[in-house]
Tab-separated table of C-alpha atoms in Angstrom:
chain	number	residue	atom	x	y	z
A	30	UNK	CA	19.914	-11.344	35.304
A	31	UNK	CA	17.906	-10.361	38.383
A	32	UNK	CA	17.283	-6.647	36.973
A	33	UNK	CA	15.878	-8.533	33.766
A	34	UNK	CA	13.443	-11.234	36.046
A	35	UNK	CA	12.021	-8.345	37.988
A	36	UNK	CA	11.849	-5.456	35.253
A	37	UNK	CA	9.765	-8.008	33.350
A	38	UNK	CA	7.933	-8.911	36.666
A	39	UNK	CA	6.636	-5.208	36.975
A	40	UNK	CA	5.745	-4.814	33.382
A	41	UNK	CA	3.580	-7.413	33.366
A	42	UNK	CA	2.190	-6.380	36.674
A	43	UNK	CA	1.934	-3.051	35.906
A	44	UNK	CA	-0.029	-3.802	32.731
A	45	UNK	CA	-2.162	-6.339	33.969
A	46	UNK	CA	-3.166	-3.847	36.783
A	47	UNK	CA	-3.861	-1.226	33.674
A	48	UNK	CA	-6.187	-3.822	32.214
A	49	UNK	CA	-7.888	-4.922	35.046
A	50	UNK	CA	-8.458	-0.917	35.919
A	51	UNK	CA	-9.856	-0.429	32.105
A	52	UNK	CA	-12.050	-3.570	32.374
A	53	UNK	CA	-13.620	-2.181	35.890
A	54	UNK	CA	-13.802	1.543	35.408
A	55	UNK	CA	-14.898	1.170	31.427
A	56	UNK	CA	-18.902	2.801	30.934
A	57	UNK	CA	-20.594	-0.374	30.364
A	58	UNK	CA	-22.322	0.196	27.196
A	59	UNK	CA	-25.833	-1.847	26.452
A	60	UNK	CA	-26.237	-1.652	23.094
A	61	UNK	CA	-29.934	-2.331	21.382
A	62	UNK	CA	-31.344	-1.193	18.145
A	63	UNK	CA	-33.315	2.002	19.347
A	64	UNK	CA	-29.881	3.237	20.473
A	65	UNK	CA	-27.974	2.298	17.838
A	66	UNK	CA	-30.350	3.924	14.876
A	67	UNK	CA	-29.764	7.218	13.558
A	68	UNK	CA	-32.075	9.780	14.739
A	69	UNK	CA	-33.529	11.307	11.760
A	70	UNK	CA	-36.340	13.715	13.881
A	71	UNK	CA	-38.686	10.874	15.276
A	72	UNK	CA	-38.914	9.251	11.325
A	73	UNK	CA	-37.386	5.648	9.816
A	74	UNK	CA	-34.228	6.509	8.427
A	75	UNK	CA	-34.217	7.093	4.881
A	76	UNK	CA	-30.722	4.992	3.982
A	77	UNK	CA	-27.917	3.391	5.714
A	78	UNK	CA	-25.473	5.961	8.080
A	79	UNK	CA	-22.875	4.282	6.962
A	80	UNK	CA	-21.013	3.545	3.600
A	81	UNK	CA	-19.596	0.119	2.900
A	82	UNK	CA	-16.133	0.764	3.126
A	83	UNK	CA	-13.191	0.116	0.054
A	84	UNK	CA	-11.053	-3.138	0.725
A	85	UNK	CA	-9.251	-1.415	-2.142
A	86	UNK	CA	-8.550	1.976	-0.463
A	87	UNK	CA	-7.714	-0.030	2.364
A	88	UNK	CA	-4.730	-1.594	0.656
A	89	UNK	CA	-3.870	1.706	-1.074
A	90	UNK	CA	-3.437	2.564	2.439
A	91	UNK	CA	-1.211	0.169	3.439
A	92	UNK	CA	0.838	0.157	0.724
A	93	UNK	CA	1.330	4.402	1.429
A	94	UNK	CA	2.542	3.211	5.195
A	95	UNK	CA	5.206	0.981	3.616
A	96	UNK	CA	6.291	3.041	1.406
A	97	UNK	CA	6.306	5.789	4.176
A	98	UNK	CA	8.437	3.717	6.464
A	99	UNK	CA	10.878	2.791	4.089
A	100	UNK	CA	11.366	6.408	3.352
A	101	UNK	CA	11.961	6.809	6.827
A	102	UNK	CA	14.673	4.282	7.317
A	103	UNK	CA	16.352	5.482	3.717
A	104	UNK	CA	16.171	9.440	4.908
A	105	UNK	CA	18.967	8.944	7.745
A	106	UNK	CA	21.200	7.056	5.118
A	107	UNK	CA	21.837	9.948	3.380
A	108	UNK	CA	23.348	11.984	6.466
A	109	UNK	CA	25.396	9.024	7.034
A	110	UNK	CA	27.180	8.622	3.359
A	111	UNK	CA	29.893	10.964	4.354
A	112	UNK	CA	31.127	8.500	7.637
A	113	UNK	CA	29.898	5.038	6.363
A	114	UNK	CA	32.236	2.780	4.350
A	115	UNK	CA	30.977	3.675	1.161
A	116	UNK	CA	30.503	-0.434	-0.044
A	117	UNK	CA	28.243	-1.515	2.848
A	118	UNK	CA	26.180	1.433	2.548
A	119	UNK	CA	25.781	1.318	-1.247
A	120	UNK	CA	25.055	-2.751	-0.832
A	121	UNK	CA	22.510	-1.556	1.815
A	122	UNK	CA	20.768	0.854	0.037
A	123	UNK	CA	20.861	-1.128	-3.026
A	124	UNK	CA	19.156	-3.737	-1.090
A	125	UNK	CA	16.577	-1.702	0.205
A	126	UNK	CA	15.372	-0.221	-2.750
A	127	UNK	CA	15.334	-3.588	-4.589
A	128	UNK	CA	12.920	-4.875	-1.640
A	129	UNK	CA	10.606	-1.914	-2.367
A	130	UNK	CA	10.668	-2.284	-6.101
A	131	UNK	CA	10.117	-5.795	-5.633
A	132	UNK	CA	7.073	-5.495	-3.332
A	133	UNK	CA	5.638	-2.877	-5.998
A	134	UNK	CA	5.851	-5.286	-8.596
A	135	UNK	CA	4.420	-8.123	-6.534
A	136	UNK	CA	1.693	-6.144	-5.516
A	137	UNK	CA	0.920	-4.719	-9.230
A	138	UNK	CA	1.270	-8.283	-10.519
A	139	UNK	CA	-1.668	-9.189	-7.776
A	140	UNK	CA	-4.084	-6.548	-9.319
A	141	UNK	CA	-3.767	-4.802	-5.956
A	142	UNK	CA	-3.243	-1.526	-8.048
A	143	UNK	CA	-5.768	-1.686	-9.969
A	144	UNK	CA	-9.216	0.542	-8.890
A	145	UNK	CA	-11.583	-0.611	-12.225
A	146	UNK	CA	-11.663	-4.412	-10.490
């Protein structure tokens, strides 16, 4: 129990050290609107430097790191078929992919899917 109390004593020492270093050794950035403009040769710029950004490729996005991740955690369960008991690992991959085919539908129900919005 003592290992535990002091391991967590040093990581929170450790990274409120780290913090306290970032907060004092961090450029100190001003920021006003002459420095913040695009520099378009001495002229007014001509349109915004940025693009709005897609709320919908956003979720797109999201919905690719799920999917990734859950391909990740299925991958391994193949290499272990031929030492598992073959009823909890078809229950557990039965569950899995029902939670991923039930989070597609639930997000193609929402209209997350859909790009002509």
């Amino acid at each position: 129990m003592y290992t535990i109390i002091m391991s967590l004593i040093m990581t929170i020492m450790l990274s409120t050290i780290m913090m306290l270093m970032c907060i004092f050794v961090s450029k100190k950035n001003f920021l006003n609107r002459e420095k913040m403009s695009p520099f378009e040769c001495g002229f007014t710029p001509k349109s915004s430097p940025r693009s709005p950004f897609s709320s919908q490729f956003f979720l797109i996005a999201v919905l690719f790191l799920v999917f990734d991740v859950e391909i990740v955690i299925i991958l391994p369960m193949i290499s272990s078929l031929k030492s598992a008991n073959m009823t909890k690992w078809f229950m557990t991959s039965t569950m899995m992919i029902i939670i991923l085919l039930v989070g597609l539908y639930h997000e193609w129900e929402n209209g997350v899917l859909e790009w002509t919005n």
